[in-house]
């Protein structure tokens, strides 16, 4: 996997830290999801990695885009995505931004509250709207839980209200939680959605779309179901609960489209101990939480690491891995038993694997004067 990245790093020796994204791997991820879920339209959740070459590639392959802000909408348009293939999927939008998106021609909007519906009715009359259902995020390493969505009783009322306000009550959405490790979550989520379809149909509102969000995985240290395991569970759930009344299906993958396609190259800046008795070495890298690795918060996402010494028969021992900045929260892994080779030395390059998703966009702006994480798309 990603031998092109290894070659690029060896040939170009770019300054570290940097992220290298293999566009062929992104294309392969898009194609394999299309094969696995042929009934679904893919809306790439561009917050995962909005690098222009990634967006251009996916736009060229026919992807649609899930945009979280008018700025992402602009980026998708400038990458060549037609406006009909954009969804304004954030449930929290300024009314002024809804109006601007509408003026550009965006026709699909998410909401999960009455106040948001009021804004949509005011400045985007007639637009397709879909209501997001709340999920508890269980089983997910990065849960997105409870902040978004509403309970089904409220969603029922809001969809009737959407119709009465002159909007097009188009469908329902949910997100089972990012890096979802329990494929059993799909049955419950799809089942609740289908039940609401039925109840609303009885009230005269015929929904046409179900948006199953993201949740598909990248490859980290902790075992997780792969894309096909997820797709199998999704299809089983859709067939079970919708049967021959299958609506349009939208899927919004972020992590699984770009995660495994990227590698961060970093450098060991310092190796030290705090006392002569200290059992663990501290290994400080030139990238940390503020350089784009914020998903290590609470050690939620455990990246796989590669060092130049992995093939040697030297011993390994426990380490605490930290970033370079002057903030005590800038520690990546302290409790989850990372071990690195005893021969690891200051100046060694370390590769942080599967870092194509949720890294560059989470990088801080010049904390301690450090430049933003550079991306090379190859
Ligand atoms: C972040 C997000 C996604 C992408 O989720 P992944 O788990 O990264 O695939 C999809 N839809 C919405 C609404 C999101 O907020």
CSV table of C-alpha atoms and ligand atoms in Angstrom, one decimal:
chain,number,residue,atom,x,y,z
A,1,UNK,CA,0.0,0.0,0.0
A,2,UNK,CA,1.1,3.5,-0.9
A,3,UNK,CA,4.6,2.5,-2.2
A,4,UNK,CA,4.3,5.6,-4.4
A,5,UNK,CA,4.5,7.7,-1.2
A,6,UNK,CA,7.6,5.8,0.0
A,7,UNK,CA,9.3,6.5,-3.4
A,8,UNK,CA,8.2,10.2,-3.3
A,9,UNK,CA,9.7,10.6,0.2
A,10,UNK,CA,12.9,8.8,-0.7
A,11,UNK,CA,13.4,10.8,-3.9
A,12,UNK,CA,12.2,14.3,-2.8
A,13,UNK,CA,13.2,14.3,0.9
A,14,UNK,CA,10.6,17.0,1.7
A,15,UNK,CA,11.0,19.1,4.8
A,16,UNK,CA,9.1,17.6,7.8
A,17,UNK,CA,6.5,17.5,9.0
A,18,UNK,CA,4.5,17.0,5.8
A,19,UNK,CA,1.6,15.0,4.6
A,20,UNK,CA,1.9,13.1,1.3
A,21,UNK,CA,-1.4,12.0,-0.3
A,22,UNK,CA,-1.5,9.3,-3.0
A,23,UNK,CA,-4.3,10.4,-5.4
A,24,UNK,CA,-4.4,6.9,-6.9
A,25,UNK,CA,-5.3,5.5,-3.5
A,26,UNK,CA,-8.1,8.1,-3.2
A,27,UNK,CA,-9.4,7.1,-6.6
A,28,UNK,CA,-9.3,3.4,-5.6
A,29,UNK,CA,-11.2,4.1,-2.3
A,30,UNK,CA,-13.9,6.0,-4.2
A,31,UNK,CA,-14.2,3.2,-6.8
A,32,UNK,CA,-14.3,0.4,-4.2
A,33,UNK,CA,-17.0,2.2,-2.2
A,34,UNK,CA,-19.0,2.6,-5.4
A,35,UNK,CA,-18.7,-1.1,-6.1
A,36,UNK,CA,-19.6,-2.0,-2.5
A,37,UNK,CA,-22.6,0.2,-2.3
A,38,UNK,CA,-23.8,0.5,-5.9
A,39,UNK,CA,-27.2,1.9,-4.9
A,40,UNK,CA,-25.7,4.9,-3.1
A,41,UNK,CA,-24.6,8.3,-4.3
A,42,UNK,CA,-21.3,9.3,-2.8
A,43,UNK,CA,-21.1,12.8,-1.2
A,44,UNK,CA,-17.5,13.2,-0.2
A,45,UNK,CA,-17.3,14.8,3.3
A,46,UNK,CA,-14.7,17.3,2.3
A,47,UNK,CA,-13.8,18.4,5.8
A,48,UNK,CA,-11.7,15.2,6.0
A,49,UNK,CA,-9.3,16.6,3.4
A,50,UNK,CA,-10.2,19.5,1.1
A,51,UNK,CA,-6.9,19.7,-0.8
A,52,UNK,CA,-7.8,21.0,-4.3
A,53,UNK,CA,-6.2,18.0,-6.1
A,54,UNK,CA,-8.3,15.6,-4.0
A,55,UNK,CA,-11.4,17.6,-4.8
A,56,UNK,CA,-10.6,17.9,-8.5
A,57,UNK,CA,-9.9,14.2,-8.7
A,58,UNK,CA,-13.2,13.2,-7.0
A,59,UNK,CA,-15.2,15.9,-9.0
A,60,UNK,CA,-13.8,14.4,-12.2
A,61,UNK,CA,-14.9,10.9,-11.1
A,62,UNK,CA,-18.4,12.1,-10.6
A,63,UNK,CA,-18.5,12.4,-6.9
A,64,UNK,CA,-20.9,14.7,-5.1
A,65,UNK,CA,-19.8,16.7,-2.0
A,66,UNK,CA,-21.0,17.2,1.5
A,67,UNK,CA,-20.0,20.8,2.4
A,68,UNK,CA,-20.0,22.2,5.9
A,69,UNK,CA,-19.7,25.9,5.1
A,70,UNK,CA,-20.0,28.4,2.2
A,71,UNK,CA,-16.2,28.3,2.1
A,72,UNK,CA,-16.2,24.6,1.4
A,73,UNK,CA,-18.9,25.2,-1.2
A,74,UNK,CA,-16.6,27.6,-2.9
A,75,UNK,CA,-13.8,25.2,-2.8
A,76,UNK,CA,-15.9,22.4,-4.3
A,77,UNK,CA,-17.1,24.7,-7.1
A,78,UNK,CA,-13.7,25.9,-7.9
A,79,UNK,CA,-12.6,22.2,-8.1
A,80,UNK,CA,-15.1,21.7,-10.8
A,81,UNK,CA,-18.0,20.2,-9.0
A,82,UNK,CA,-21.4,21.2,-10.4
A,83,UNK,CA,-23.6,23.0,-7.9
A,84,UNK,CA,-26.3,20.3,-8.3
A,85,UNK,CA,-23.9,17.8,-6.7
A,86,UNK,CA,-23.4,19.8,-3.5
A,87,UNK,CA,-25.2,19.4,-0.2
A,88,UNK,CA,-24.9,22.0,2.6
A,89,UNK,CA,-24.8,19.3,5.3
A,90,UNK,CA,-24.0,21.3,8.4
A,91,UNK,CA,-27.0,21.7,10.7
A,92,UNK,CA,-25.6,24.9,12.1
A,93,UNK,CA,-25.6,27.7,9.5
A,94,UNK,CA,-25.8,31.5,9.4
A,95,UNK,CA,-28.9,32.6,7.6
A,96,UNK,CA,-26.8,34.9,5.5
A,97,UNK,CA,-24.7,31.9,4.4
A,98,UNK,CA,-27.8,29.8,3.6
A,99,UNK,CA,-28.9,32.7,1.4
A,100,UNK,CA,-25.6,32.9,-0.4
A,101,UNK,CA,-25.5,29.2,-1.0
A,102,UNK,CA,-29.0,29.3,-2.3
A,103,UNK,CA,-28.1,32.2,-4.7
A,104,UNK,CA,-25.3,30.1,-6.1
A,105,UNK,CA,-27.8,27.3,-6.7
A,106,UNK,CA,-27.3,24.9,-3.8
A,107,UNK,CA,-30.6,23.0,-3.4
A,108,UNK,CA,-30.0,20.5,-0.5
A,109,UNK,CA,-29.7,21.5,3.1
A,110,UNK,CA,-29.5,19.7,6.4
A,111,UNK,CA,-31.2,20.8,9.6
A,112,UNK,CA,-32.1,19.3,13.0
A,113,UNK,CA,-34.1,22.1,14.7
A,114,UNK,CA,-37.0,24.4,14.3
A,115,UNK,CA,-34.9,27.5,14.4
A,116,UNK,CA,-32.8,26.2,11.5
A,117,UNK,CA,-35.9,25.3,9.6
A,118,UNK,CA,-37.1,28.9,10.0
A,119,UNK,CA,-33.9,30.3,8.5
A,120,UNK,CA,-34.1,27.9,5.6
A,121,UNK,CA,-37.8,28.8,4.9
A,122,UNK,CA,-36.9,32.5,5.0
A,123,UNK,CA,-34.0,32.5,2.5
A,124,UNK,CA,-34.2,29.2,0.6
A,125,UNK,CA,-37.9,28.6,-0.1
A,126,UNK,CA,-38.6,25.4,-2.0
A,127,UNK,CA,-35.2,23.9,-1.2
A,128,UNK,CA,-34.8,20.2,-0.5
A,129,UNK,CA,-34.3,19.8,3.3
A,130,UNK,CA,-33.4,16.7,5.3
A,131,UNK,CA,-33.6,16.2,9.0
A,132,UNK,CA,-30.7,14.7,10.9
A,133,UNK,CA,-31.5,12.1,13.6
A,134,UNK,CA,-29.5,12.0,16.8
A,135,UNK,CA,-27.3,8.9,17.4
A,136,UNK,CA,-25.4,8.0,20.5
A,137,UNK,CA,-22.2,7.3,18.7
A,138,UNK,CA,-21.6,4.0,20.5
A,139,UNK,CA,-19.0,1.8,18.9
A,140,UNK,CA,-17.2,4.7,17.3
A,141,UNK,CA,-13.7,5.9,18.1
A,142,UNK,CA,-14.6,9.5,17.1
A,143,UNK,CA,-18.3,9.5,18.0
A,144,UNK,CA,-19.8,12.9,16.9
A,145,UNK,CA,-22.4,12.0,19.4
A,146,UNK,CA,-25.3,14.0,20.7
A,147,UNK,CA,-24.2,17.3,19.3
A,148,UNK,CA,-26.1,16.8,16.0
A,149,UNK,CA,-29.5,15.6,15.2
A,150,UNK,CA,-32.9,15.4,17.0
A,151,UNK,CA,-35.0,12.6,18.4
A,152,UNK,CA,-37.5,11.0,16.0
A,153,UNK,CA,-40.6,12.5,17.6
A,154,UNK,CA,-39.2,15.9,17.0
A,155,UNK,CA,-38.0,15.0,13.5
A,156,UNK,CA,-41.5,13.9,12.6
A,157,UNK,CA,-43.0,17.3,13.7
A,158,UNK,CA,-40.2,19.2,11.9
A,159,UNK,CA,-40.7,17.4,8.6
A,160,UNK,CA,-44.4,18.3,8.7
A,161,UNK,CA,-43.4,21.8,9.5
A,162,UNK,CA,-41.0,21.9,6.6
A,163,UNK,CA,-43.8,21.1,4.3
A,164,UNK,CA,-46.0,23.8,5.8
A,165,UNK,CA,-43.3,26.4,5.5
A,166,UNK,CA,-43.0,25.8,1.8
A,167,UNK,CA,-39.8,23.7,1.8
A,168,UNK,CA,-39.4,20.3,0.2
A,169,UNK,CA,-39.2,17.7,2.9
A,170,UNK,CA,-36.8,15.5,1.1
A,171,UNK,CA,-35.3,12.9,3.5
A,172,UNK,CA,-33.6,12.0,6.7
A,173,UNK,CA,-29.9,11.6,7.7
A,174,UNK,CA,-27.9,10.2,10.5
A,175,UNK,CA,-24.2,9.6,11.3
A,176,UNK,CA,-23.4,6.4,13.3
A,177,UNK,CA,-20.1,8.0,14.5
A,178,UNK,CA,-16.7,8.3,12.8
A,179,UNK,CA,-14.3,5.3,12.7
A,180,UNK,CA,-17.3,3.1,13.7
A,181,UNK,CA,-16.1,-0.3,14.9
A,182,UNK,CA,-19.5,-1.9,15.4
A,183,UNK,CA,-21.3,-2.8,12.1
A,184,UNK,CA,-24.4,-3.6,14.2
A,185,UNK,CA,-25.1,0.1,14.5
A,186,UNK,CA,-26.4,0.3,10.9
A,187,UNK,CA,-29.5,-1.9,11.6
A,188,UNK,CA,-30.7,0.3,14.4
A,189,UNK,CA,-30.1,3.6,12.5
A,190,UNK,CA,-31.7,2.5,9.3
A,191,UNK,CA,-34.5,0.9,11.2
A,192,UNK,CA,-35.4,4.1,13.0
A,193,UNK,CA,-35.2,6.0,9.7
A,194,UNK,CA,-37.5,3.6,7.9
A,195,UNK,CA,-40.0,3.8,10.7
A,196,UNK,CA,-40.1,7.6,10.4
A,197,UNK,CA,-40.5,7.3,6.6
A,198,UNK,CA,-43.6,5.1,7.2
A,199,UNK,CA,-45.1,7.4,9.9
A,200,UNK,CA,-44.6,10.5,7.7
A,201,UNK,CA,-46.1,8.8,4.7
A,202,UNK,CA,-49.2,8.2,6.8
A,203,UNK,CA,-49.3,11.9,7.5
A,204,UNK,CA,-49.0,12.7,3.8
A,205,UNK,CA,-45.3,13.5,3.6
A,206,UNK,CA,-43.5,11.2,1.2
A,207,UNK,CA,-39.8,11.3,1.8
A,208,UNK,CA,-37.5,10.2,-1.0
A,209,UNK,CA,-34.0,10.1,0.4
A,210,UNK,CA,-32.0,8.5,3.2
A,211,UNK,CA,-28.5,9.9,4.0
A,212,UNK,CA,-26.5,7.4,5.9
A,213,UNK,CA,-23.6,9.7,6.7
A,214,UNK,CA,-20.0,8.4,7.2
A,215,UNK,CA,-18.5,6.0,9.8
A,216,UNK,CA,-16.5,3.8,7.4
A,217,UNK,CA,-13.0,3.2,8.7
A,218,UNK,CA,-9.4,3.8,8.0
A,219,UNK,CA,-6.6,1.5,9.1
A,220,UNK,CA,-5.3,2.4,12.6
A,221,UNK,CA,-3.6,0.4,15.3
A,222,UNK,CA,-6.9,-0.9,16.7
A,223,UNK,CA,-8.7,-3.5,14.6
A,224,UNK,CA,-11.8,-2.3,12.8
A,225,UNK,CA,-14.2,-3.7,10.3
A,226,UNK,CA,-13.3,-2.8,6.7
A,227,UNK,CA,-15.3,-1.0,4.1
A,228,UNK,CA,-16.8,-4.2,2.8
A,229,UNK,CA,-17.9,-5.4,6.2
A,230,UNK,CA,-19.7,-2.0,6.7
A,231,UNK,CA,-21.2,-2.1,3.2
A,232,UNK,CA,-22.6,-5.6,3.7
A,233,UNK,CA,-24.2,-4.5,7.0
A,234,UNK,CA,-25.6,-1.3,5.4
A,235,UNK,CA,-27.2,-3.2,2.5
A,236,UNK,CA,-28.7,-5.8,4.8
A,237,UNK,CA,-30.2,-3.0,6.9
A,238,UNK,CA,-31.6,-1.1,3.9
A,239,UNK,CA,-33.1,-4.3,2.4
A,240,UNK,CA,-34.6,-5.3,5.7
A,241,UNK,CA,-36.2,-2.0,6.6
A,242,UNK,CA,-37.0,-0.5,3.2
A,243,UNK,CA,-37.4,-3.6,1.1
A,244,UNK,CA,-38.9,-2.8,-2.3
A,245,UNK,CA,-39.6,0.8,-1.2
A,246,UNK,CA,-35.9,1.7,-1.5
A,247,UNK,CA,-35.4,5.5,-1.5
A,248,UNK,CA,-32.5,7.4,-3.0
A,249,UNK,CA,-29.5,6.6,-0.8
A,250,UNK,CA,-26.7,9.0,0.0
A,251,UNK,CA,-23.4,8.1,1.7
A,252,UNK,CA,-21.0,10.7,3.0
A,253,UNK,CA,-17.6,9.1,3.5
A,254,UNK,CA,-14.7,11.3,4.7
A,255,UNK,CA,-12.2,9.2,6.7
A,256,UNK,CA,-12.5,6.1,4.5
A,257,UNK,CA,-11.9,8.1,1.2
A,258,UNK,CA,-8.6,9.7,2.2
A,259,UNK,CA,-7.4,8.3,5.5
A,260,UNK,CA,-5.3,5.4,4.2
A,261,UNK,CA,-4.2,7.4,1.2
A,262,UNK,CA,-1.9,9.7,3.3
A,263,UNK,CA,1.3,9.4,5.3
A,264,UNK,CA,2.8,12.1,7.5
A,265,UNK,CA,6.5,12.1,7.6
A,266,UNK,CA,7.8,13.5,10.9
A,267,UNK,CA,11.2,13.8,12.6
A,268,UNK,CA,12.4,12.9,16.1
A,269,UNK,CA,13.4,16.2,17.7
A,270,UNK,CA,14.3,14.9,21.2
A,271,UNK,CA,14.5,11.7,23.2
A,272,UNK,CA,14.7,12.2,27.0
A,273,UNK,CA,13.8,11.0,30.4
A,274,UNK,CA,12.6,13.1,33.4
A,275,UNK,CA,14.6,11.2,36.0
A,276,UNK,CA,17.2,8.5,36.2
A,277,UNK,CA,14.5,6.1,37.3
A,278,UNK,CA,12.1,6.9,34.5
A,279,UNK,CA,11.0,3.8,32.8
A,280,UNK,CA,9.6,5.3,29.7
A,281,UNK,CA,11.5,7.5,27.2
A,282,UNK,CA,9.8,10.6,26.0
A,283,UNK,CA,10.0,10.9,22.3
A,284,UNK,CA,9.3,14.4,20.9
A,285,UNK,CA,8.3,14.7,17.3
A,286,UNK,CA,8.2,17.8,15.1
A,287,UNK,CA,4.4,17.4,14.9
A,288,UNK,CA,1.8,17.0,17.6
A,289,UNK,CA,-1.8,17.9,18.5
A,290,UNK,CA,-1.4,21.4,17.2
A,291,UNK,CA,0.2,20.3,14.0
A,292,UNK,CA,-2.7,18.3,12.8
A,293,UNK,CA,-2.9,15.2,15.1
A,294,UNK,CA,-5.8,16.5,17.3
A,295,UNK,CA,-7.6,13.1,16.8
A,296,UNK,CA,-5.1,11.7,19.3
A,297,UNK,CA,-7.2,13.6,21.9
A,298,UNK,CA,-7.9,11.1,24.7
A,299,UNK,CA,-5.9,8.8,22.6
A,300,UNK,CA,-9.0,8.2,20.5
A,301,UNK,CA,-7.3,7.5,17.2
A,302,UNK,CA,-4.2,5.4,17.5
A,303,UNK,CA,-2.0,5.9,14.4
A,304,UNK,CA,0.4,3.2,13.2
A,305,UNK,CA,4.0,4.4,13.3
A,306,UNK,CA,6.9,3.3,11.2
A,307,UNK,CA,10.6,4.0,12.0
A,308,UNK,CA,13.8,3.3,10.1
A,309,UNK,CA,14.7,0.6,12.7
A,310,UNK,CA,11.6,-1.6,12.4
A,311,UNK,CA,13.4,-4.4,10.5
A,312,UNK,CA,16.3,-4.6,12.9
A,313,UNK,CA,16.4,-7.1,15.6
A,314,UNK,CA,16.8,-4.5,18.3
A,315,UNK,CA,14.6,-4.4,21.3
A,316,UNK,CA,11.6,-2.1,21.7
A,317,UNK,CA,10.6,-0.3,24.8
A,318,UNK,CA,7.7,1.8,26.0
A,319,UNK,CA,7.6,5.5,25.1
A,320,UNK,CA,5.5,8.6,25.7
A,321,UNK,CA,5.1,10.3,22.3
A,322,UNK,CA,4.7,14.1,22.3
A,323,UNK,CA,4.6,17.1,20.0
A,324,UNK,CA,7.1,20.0,19.9
A,325,UNK,CA,4.9,22.9,21.2
A,326,UNK,CA,5.0,24.7,24.5
A,327,UNK,CA,1.6,23.3,25.7
A,328,UNK,CA,1.2,20.5,28.1
A,329,UNK,CA,-1.8,19.0,26.2
A,330,UNK,CA,0.6,18.5,23.3
A,331,UNK,CA,1.2,14.8,24.2
A,332,UNK,CA,0.0,12.2,21.7
A,333,UNK,CA,0.2,8.9,23.5
A,334,UNK,CA,0.9,8.4,27.1
A,335,UNK,CA,-1.3,5.6,28.3
A,336,UNK,CA,-1.9,3.3,25.4
A,337,UNK,CA,1.3,1.4,25.4
A,338,UNK,CA,3.3,2.6,22.4
A,339,UNK,CA,6.7,1.0,22.0
A,340,UNK,CA,9.5,2.2,19.8
A,341,UNK,CA,12.9,0.7,19.0
A,342,UNK,CA,15.7,1.3,21.5
A,343,UNK,CA,18.0,2.4,18.6
A,344,UNK,CA,15.6,5.3,17.7
A,345,UNK,CA,17.7,8.4,17.5
A,346,UNK,CA,17.3,12.2,17.3
A,347,UNK,CA,17.0,13.1,13.7
A,348,UNK,CA,15.3,9.9,12.6
A,349,UNK,CA,12.3,10.1,10.3
A,350,UNK,CA,9.1,8.6,11.6
A,351,UNK,CA,6.1,7.9,9.4
A,352,UNK,CA,2.7,8.3,10.8
A,353,UNK,CA,0.5,6.0,8.7
A,354,UNK,CA,-3.1,6.5,7.5
A,355,UNK,CA,-3.1,10.2,8.2
A,356,UNK,CA,-4.8,11.5,5.1
A,357,UNK,CA,-8.0,12.4,6.9
A,358,UNK,CA,-8.6,15.0,9.6
A,359,UNK,CA,-5.1,16.3,9.9
A,360,UNK,CA,-4.3,19.3,7.6
A,361,UNK,CA,-7.6,20.9,8.4
A,362,UNK,CA,-7.2,20.5,12.1
A,363,UNK,CA,-3.7,22.1,12.1
A,364,UNK,CA,-3.5,25.3,14.2
A,365,UNK,CA,-2.5,28.6,12.8
A,366,UNK,CA,1.1,29.3,13.8
A,367,UNK,CA,1.0,28.2,17.4
A,368,UNK,CA,4.6,28.8,18.5
A,369,UNK,CA,5.2,30.1,15.1
A,370,UNK,CA,5.0,26.7,13.5
A,371,UNK,CA,3.9,26.7,9.8
A,372,UNK,CA,0.8,24.8,8.8
A,373,UNK,CA,1.1,21.1,7.8
A,374,UNK,CA,2.3,21.0,4.2
A,375,UNK,CA,0.4,18.6,1.8
A,376,UNK,CA,1.9,17.1,-1.3
A,377,UNK,CA,-0.6,15.3,-3.5
A,378,UNK,CA,1.0,12.8,-5.8
B,1,LIG,C1,-17.8,14.3,9.3
B,1,LIG,C2,-19.1,14.0,8.6
B,1,LIG,C3,-19.0,12.9,7.7
B,1,LIG,C4,-17.8,12.1,7.4
B,1,LIG,O1,-17.7,11.1,8.4
B,1,LIG,P1,-16.5,10.0,8.3
B,1,LIG,O2,-16.8,9.1,9.5
B,1,LIG,O3,-15.2,10.7,8.3
B,1,LIG,O4,-16.7,9.2,7.0
B,1,LIG,C5,-20.2,12.6,7.0
B,1,LIG,N1,-21.3,13.4,7.2
B,1,LIG,C6,-21.4,14.4,8.0
B,1,LIG,C7,-22.7,15.1,8.2
B,1,LIG,C8,-20.3,14.7,8.8
B,1,LIG,O5,-20.3,15.7,9.7
